mmCIF file of C-alpha atoms in Angstrom:
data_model
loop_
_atom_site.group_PDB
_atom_site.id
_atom_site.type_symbol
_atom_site.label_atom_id
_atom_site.label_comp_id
_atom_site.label_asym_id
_atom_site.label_seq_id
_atom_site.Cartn_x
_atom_site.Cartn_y
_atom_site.Cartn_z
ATOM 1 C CA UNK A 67 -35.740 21.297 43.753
ATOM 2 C CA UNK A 68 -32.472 22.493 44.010
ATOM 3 C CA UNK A 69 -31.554 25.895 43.290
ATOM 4 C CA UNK A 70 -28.167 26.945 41.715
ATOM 5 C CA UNK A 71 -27.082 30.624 42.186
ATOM 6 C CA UNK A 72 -24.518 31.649 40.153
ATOM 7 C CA UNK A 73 -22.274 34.649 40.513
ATOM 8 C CA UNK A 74 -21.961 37.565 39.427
ATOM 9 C CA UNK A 75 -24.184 37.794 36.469
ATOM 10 C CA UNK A 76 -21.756 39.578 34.433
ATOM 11 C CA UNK A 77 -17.693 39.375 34.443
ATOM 12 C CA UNK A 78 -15.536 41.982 32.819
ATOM 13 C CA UNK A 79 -12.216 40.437 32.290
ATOM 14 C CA UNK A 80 -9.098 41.820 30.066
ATOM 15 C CA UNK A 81 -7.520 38.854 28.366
ATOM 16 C CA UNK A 82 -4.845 37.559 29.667
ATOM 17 C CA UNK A 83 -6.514 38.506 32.923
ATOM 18 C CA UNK A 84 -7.717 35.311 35.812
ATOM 19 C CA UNK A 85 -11.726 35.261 36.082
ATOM 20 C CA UNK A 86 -13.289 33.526 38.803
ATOM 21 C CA UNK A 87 -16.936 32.236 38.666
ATOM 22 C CA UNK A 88 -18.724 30.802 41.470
ATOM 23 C CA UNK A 89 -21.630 28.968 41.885
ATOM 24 C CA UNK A 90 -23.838 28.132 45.054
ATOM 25 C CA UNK A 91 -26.095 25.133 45.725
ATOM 26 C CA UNK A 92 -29.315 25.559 47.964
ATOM 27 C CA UNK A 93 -28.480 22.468 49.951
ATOM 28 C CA UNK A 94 -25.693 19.989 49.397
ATOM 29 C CA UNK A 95 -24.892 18.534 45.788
ATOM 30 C CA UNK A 96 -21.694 16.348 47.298
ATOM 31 C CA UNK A 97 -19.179 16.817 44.156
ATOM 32 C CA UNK A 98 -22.126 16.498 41.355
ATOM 33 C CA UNK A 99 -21.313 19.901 39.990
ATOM 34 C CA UNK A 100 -20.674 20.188 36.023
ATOM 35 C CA UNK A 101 -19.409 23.490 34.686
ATOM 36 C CA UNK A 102 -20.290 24.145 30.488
ATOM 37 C CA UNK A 103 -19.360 27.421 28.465
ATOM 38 C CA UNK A 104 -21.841 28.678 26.005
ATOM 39 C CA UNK A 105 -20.851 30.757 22.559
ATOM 40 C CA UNK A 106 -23.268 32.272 20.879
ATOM 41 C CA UNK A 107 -25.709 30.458 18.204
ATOM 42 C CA UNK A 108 -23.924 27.521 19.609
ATOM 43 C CA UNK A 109 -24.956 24.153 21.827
ATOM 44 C CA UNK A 110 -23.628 24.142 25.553
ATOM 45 C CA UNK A 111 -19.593 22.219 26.003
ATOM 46 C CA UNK A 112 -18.981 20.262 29.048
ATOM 47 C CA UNK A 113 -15.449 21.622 30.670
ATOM 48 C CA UNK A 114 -15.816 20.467 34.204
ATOM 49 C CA UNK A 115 -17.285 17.794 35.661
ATOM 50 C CA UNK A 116 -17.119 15.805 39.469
ATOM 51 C CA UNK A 117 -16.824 19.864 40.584
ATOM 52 C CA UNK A 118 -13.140 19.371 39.075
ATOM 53 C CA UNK A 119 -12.329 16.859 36.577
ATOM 54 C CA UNK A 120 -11.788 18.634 33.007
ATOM 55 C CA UNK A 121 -13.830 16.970 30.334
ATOM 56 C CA UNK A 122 -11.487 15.437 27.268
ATOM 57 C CA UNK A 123 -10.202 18.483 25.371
ATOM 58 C CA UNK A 124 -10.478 20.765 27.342
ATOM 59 C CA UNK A 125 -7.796 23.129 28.519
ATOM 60 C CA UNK A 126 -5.663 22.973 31.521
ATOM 61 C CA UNK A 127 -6.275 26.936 32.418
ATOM 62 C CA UNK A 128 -10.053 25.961 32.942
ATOM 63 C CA UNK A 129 -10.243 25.060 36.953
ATOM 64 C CA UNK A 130 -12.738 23.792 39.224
ATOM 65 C CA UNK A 131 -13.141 23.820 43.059
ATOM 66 C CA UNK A 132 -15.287 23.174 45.715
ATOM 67 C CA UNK A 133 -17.767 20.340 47.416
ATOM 68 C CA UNK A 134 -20.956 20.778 49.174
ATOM 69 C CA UNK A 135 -22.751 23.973 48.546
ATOM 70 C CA UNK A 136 -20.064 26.236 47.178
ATOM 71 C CA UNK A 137 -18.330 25.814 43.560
ATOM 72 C CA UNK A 138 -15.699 27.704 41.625
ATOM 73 C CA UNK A 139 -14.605 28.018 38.125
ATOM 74 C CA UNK A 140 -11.276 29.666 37.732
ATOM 75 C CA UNK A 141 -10.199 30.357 33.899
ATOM 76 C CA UNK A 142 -6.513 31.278 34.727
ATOM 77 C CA UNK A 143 -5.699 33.578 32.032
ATOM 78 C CA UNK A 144 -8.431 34.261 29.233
ATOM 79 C CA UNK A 145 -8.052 33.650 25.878
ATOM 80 C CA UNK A 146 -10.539 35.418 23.449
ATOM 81 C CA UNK A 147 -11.984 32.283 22.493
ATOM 82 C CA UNK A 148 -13.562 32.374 26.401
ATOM 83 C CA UNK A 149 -15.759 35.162 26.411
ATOM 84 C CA UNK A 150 -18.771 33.987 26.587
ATOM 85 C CA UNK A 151 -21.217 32.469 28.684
ATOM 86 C CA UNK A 152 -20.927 29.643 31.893
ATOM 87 C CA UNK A 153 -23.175 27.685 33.931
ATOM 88 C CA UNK A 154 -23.209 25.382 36.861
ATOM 89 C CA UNK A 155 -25.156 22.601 36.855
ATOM 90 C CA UNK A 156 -25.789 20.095 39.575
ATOM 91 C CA UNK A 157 -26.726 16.586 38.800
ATOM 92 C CA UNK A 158 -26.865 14.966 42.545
ATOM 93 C CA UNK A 159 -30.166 15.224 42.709
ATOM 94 C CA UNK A 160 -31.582 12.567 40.009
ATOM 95 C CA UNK A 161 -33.264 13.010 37.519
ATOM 96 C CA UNK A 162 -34.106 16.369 38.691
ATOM 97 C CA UNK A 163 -31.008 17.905 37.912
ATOM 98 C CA UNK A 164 -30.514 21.679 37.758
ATOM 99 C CA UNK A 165 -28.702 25.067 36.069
ATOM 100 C CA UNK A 166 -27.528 28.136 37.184
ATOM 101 C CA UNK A 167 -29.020 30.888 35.577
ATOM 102 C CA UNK A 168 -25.525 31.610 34.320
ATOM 103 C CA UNK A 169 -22.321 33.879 33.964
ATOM 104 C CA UNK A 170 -21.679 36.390 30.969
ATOM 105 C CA UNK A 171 -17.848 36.783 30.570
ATOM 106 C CA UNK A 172 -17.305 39.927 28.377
ATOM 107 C CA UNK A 173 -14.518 41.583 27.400
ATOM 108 C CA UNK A 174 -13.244 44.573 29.742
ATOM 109 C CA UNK B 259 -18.597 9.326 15.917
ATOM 110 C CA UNK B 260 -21.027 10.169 18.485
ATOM 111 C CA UNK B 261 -23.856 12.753 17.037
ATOM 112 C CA UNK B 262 -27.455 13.623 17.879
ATOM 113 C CA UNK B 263 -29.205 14.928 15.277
ATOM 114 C CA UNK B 264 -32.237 17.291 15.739
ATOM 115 C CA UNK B 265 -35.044 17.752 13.819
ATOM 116 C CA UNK B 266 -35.034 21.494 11.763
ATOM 117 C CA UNK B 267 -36.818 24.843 13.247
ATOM 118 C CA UNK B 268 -40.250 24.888 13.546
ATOM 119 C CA UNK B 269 -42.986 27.786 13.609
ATOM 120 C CA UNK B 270 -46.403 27.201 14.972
ATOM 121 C CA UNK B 271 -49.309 28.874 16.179
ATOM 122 C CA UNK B 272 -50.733 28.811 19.635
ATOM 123 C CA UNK B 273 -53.131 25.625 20.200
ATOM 124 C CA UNK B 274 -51.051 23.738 17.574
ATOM 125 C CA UNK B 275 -49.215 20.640 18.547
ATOM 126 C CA UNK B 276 -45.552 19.233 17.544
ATOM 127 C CA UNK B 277 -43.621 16.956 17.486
ATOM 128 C CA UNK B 278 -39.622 17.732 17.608
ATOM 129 C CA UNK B 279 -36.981 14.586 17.126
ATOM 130 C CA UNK B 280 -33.609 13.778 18.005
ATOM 131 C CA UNK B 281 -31.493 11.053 16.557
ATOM 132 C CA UNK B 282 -28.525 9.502 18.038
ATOM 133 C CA UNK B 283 -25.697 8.228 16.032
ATOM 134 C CA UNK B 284 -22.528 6.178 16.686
ATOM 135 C CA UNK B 285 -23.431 4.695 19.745
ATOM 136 C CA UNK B 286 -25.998 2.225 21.642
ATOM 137 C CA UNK B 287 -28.803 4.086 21.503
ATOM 138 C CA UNK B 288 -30.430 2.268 23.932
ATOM 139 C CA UNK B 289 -27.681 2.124 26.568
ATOM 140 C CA UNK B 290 -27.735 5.532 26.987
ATOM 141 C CA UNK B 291 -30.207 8.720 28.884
ATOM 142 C CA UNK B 292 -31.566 11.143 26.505
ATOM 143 C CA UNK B 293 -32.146 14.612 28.241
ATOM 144 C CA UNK B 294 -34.343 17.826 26.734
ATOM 145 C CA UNK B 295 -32.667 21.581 27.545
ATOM 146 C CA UNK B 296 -35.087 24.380 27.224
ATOM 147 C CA UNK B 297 -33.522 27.701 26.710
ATOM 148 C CA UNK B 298 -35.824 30.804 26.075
ATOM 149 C CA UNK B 299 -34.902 33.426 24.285
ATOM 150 C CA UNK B 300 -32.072 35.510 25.854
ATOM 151 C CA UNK B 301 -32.185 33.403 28.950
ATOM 152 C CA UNK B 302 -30.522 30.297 30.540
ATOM 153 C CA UNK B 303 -30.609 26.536 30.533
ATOM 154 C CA UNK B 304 -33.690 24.726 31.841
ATOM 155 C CA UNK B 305 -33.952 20.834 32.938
ATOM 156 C CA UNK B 306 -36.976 19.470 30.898
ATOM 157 C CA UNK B 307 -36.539 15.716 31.685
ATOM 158 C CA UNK B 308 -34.905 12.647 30.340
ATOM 159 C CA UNK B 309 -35.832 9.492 29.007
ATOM 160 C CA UNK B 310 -33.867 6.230 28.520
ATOM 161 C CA UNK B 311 -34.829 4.802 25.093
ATOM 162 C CA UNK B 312 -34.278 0.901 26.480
ATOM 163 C CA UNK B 313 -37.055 0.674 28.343
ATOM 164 C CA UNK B 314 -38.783 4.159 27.452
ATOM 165 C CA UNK B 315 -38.188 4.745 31.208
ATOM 166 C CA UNK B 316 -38.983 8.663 31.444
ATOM 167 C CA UNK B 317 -38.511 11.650 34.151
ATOM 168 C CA UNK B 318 -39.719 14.898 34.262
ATOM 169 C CA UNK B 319 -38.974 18.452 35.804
ATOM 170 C CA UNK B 320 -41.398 19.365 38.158
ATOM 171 C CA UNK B 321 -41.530 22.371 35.911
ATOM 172 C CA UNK B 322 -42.668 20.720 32.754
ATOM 173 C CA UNK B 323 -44.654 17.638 33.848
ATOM 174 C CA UNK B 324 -47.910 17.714 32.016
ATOM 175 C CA UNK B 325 -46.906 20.245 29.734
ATOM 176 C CA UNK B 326 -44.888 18.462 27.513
ATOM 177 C CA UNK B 327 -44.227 14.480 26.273
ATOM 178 C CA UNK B 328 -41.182 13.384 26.073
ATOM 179 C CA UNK B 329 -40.511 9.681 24.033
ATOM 180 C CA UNK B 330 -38.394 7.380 22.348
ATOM 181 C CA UNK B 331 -38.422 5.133 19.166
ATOM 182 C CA UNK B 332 -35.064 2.679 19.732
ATOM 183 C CA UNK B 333 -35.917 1.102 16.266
ATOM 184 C CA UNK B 334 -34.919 4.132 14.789
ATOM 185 C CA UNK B 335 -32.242 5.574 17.581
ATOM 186 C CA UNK B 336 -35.118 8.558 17.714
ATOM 187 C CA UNK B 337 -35.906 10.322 20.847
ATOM 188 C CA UNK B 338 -38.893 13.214 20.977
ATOM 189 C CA UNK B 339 -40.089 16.109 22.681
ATOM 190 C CA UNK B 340 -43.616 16.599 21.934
ATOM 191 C CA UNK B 341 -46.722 19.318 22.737
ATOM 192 C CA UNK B 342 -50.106 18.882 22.359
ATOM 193 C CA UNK B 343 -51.283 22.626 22.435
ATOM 194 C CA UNK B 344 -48.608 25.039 21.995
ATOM 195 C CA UNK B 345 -48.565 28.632 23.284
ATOM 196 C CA UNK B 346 -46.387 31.489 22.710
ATOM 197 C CA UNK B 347 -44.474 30.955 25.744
ATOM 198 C CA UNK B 348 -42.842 27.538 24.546
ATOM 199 C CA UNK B 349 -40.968 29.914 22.265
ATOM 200 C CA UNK B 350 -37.048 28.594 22.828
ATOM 201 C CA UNK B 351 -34.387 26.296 21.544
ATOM 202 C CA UNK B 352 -34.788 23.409 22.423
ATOM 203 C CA UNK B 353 -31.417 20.785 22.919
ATOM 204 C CA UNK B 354 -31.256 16.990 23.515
ATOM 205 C CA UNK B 355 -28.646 15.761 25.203
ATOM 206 C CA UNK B 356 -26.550 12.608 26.229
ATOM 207 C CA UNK B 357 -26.332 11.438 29.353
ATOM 208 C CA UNK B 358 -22.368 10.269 29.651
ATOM 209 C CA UNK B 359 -21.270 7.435 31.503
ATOM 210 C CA UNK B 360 -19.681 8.948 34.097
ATOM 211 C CA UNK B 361 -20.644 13.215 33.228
ATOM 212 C CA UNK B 362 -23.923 14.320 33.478
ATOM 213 C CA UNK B 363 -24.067 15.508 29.802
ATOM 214 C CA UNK B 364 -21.266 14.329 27.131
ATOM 215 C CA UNK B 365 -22.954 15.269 23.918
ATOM 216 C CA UNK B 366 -25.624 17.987 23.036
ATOM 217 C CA UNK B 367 -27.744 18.222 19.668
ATOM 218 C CA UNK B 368 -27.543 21.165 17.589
ATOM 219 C CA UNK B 369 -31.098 22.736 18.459
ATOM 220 C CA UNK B 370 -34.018 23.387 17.552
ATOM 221 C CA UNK B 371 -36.031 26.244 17.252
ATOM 222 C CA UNK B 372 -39.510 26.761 18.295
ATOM 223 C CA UNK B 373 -41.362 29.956 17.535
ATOM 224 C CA UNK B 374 -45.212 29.798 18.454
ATOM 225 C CA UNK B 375 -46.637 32.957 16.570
ATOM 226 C CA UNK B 376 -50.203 34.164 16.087
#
């Protein structure tokens, strides 16, 4: 199985303010990274898919990077409709995909 | 309009078995994976498995192989997550999702909530 590591666990951010998430794979997921934001009492969104293709709707201030093992999501300048919470999510290896355990972006 | 529909919130006691549903909308059912999400209480998003209603052809994470049965009815654009003998730890929300034709997930069902009480 494939583990996803995200990091860090918690993100204190100001609005306004850039946060950067990152996510590691245990061994090579090529570009089969998703990113999805969680609200509370709410169902997960897609935002990023391919490691950096932004789903339909979805904001040009939400960013992703990176191949391989190492993966970043980059929300540019916060809005207070993104606190909440973001996983990774690596779907390379079929059908056992795989989640991070997850980012909490709070307000600083 | 895509939509999957899930079945309402359900409270059980340990050793009782269930039966939760999820039913797509607005699409080819059949054409498309149907994925479970288990999320526990406070905690994160887990793989459960997926199934592809077409030909009923069905995976499962490591993790939940022989704990849990996951099927399809394409006459009614149904798919199912069942137990046979609950216990408290299967208390979560559980989500069905659509595998997208070219993301991994497009479209996620509302939830539904499993509380296993004695």
């Amino acid at each position: 199985e494939i583990v996803m590591t995200q990091s860090p666990a918690t993100l204190s951010v100001s609005p306004g303010e850039r946060a950067t998430l990152s996510c590691r794979a245990s061994q090579s997921v090529s570009s089969n990274l998703a990113w999805y934001q969680q609200k509370p009492g709410q169902a997960p969104r897609l935002l990023i898919y391919g490691a950096s293709t932004r789903a339909t709707g979805i904001p040009a201030r939400f960013s992703g990077s990176g191949s391989g093992t190492e993966f970043t999501l980059t929300i540019s300048s916060l809005q207070s409709e993104d606190f909440a919470v973001y996983y990774c999510q690596q779907y390379n290896n079929w059908p056992l995909w795989t989640f991070g355990q997850g980012t909490k972006v709070e307000i600083k | 309009e895509v939509q999957l529909v899930q079945s309402g919130a359900e409270v059980k006691k340990p050793g009782e078995s269930l039966k939760i549903s999820c039913k797509g909308s607005g699409y080819s059912f059949t054409s498309y994976w149907i994925g479970w999400v288990r999320q526990m209480p406070g905690k994160g998003l887990e793989w459960m498995g997926i199934i592809y209603p077409g030909d009923s052809d069905t995976r499962y994470s490591p993790s939940f192989q022989g704990q849990v049965t996951i099927s399809a009815d394409k006459s009614i654009s149904t798919a199912y997550l069942q137990w046979s003998s609950l216990k408290a730890s299967d208390t979560a929300m559980y989500y069905c999702a659509r595998r997208g034709p070219v993301t991994p997930i497009d479209y996620w069902g509302q939830g539904t909530l499993v509380t296993v009480s004695s």
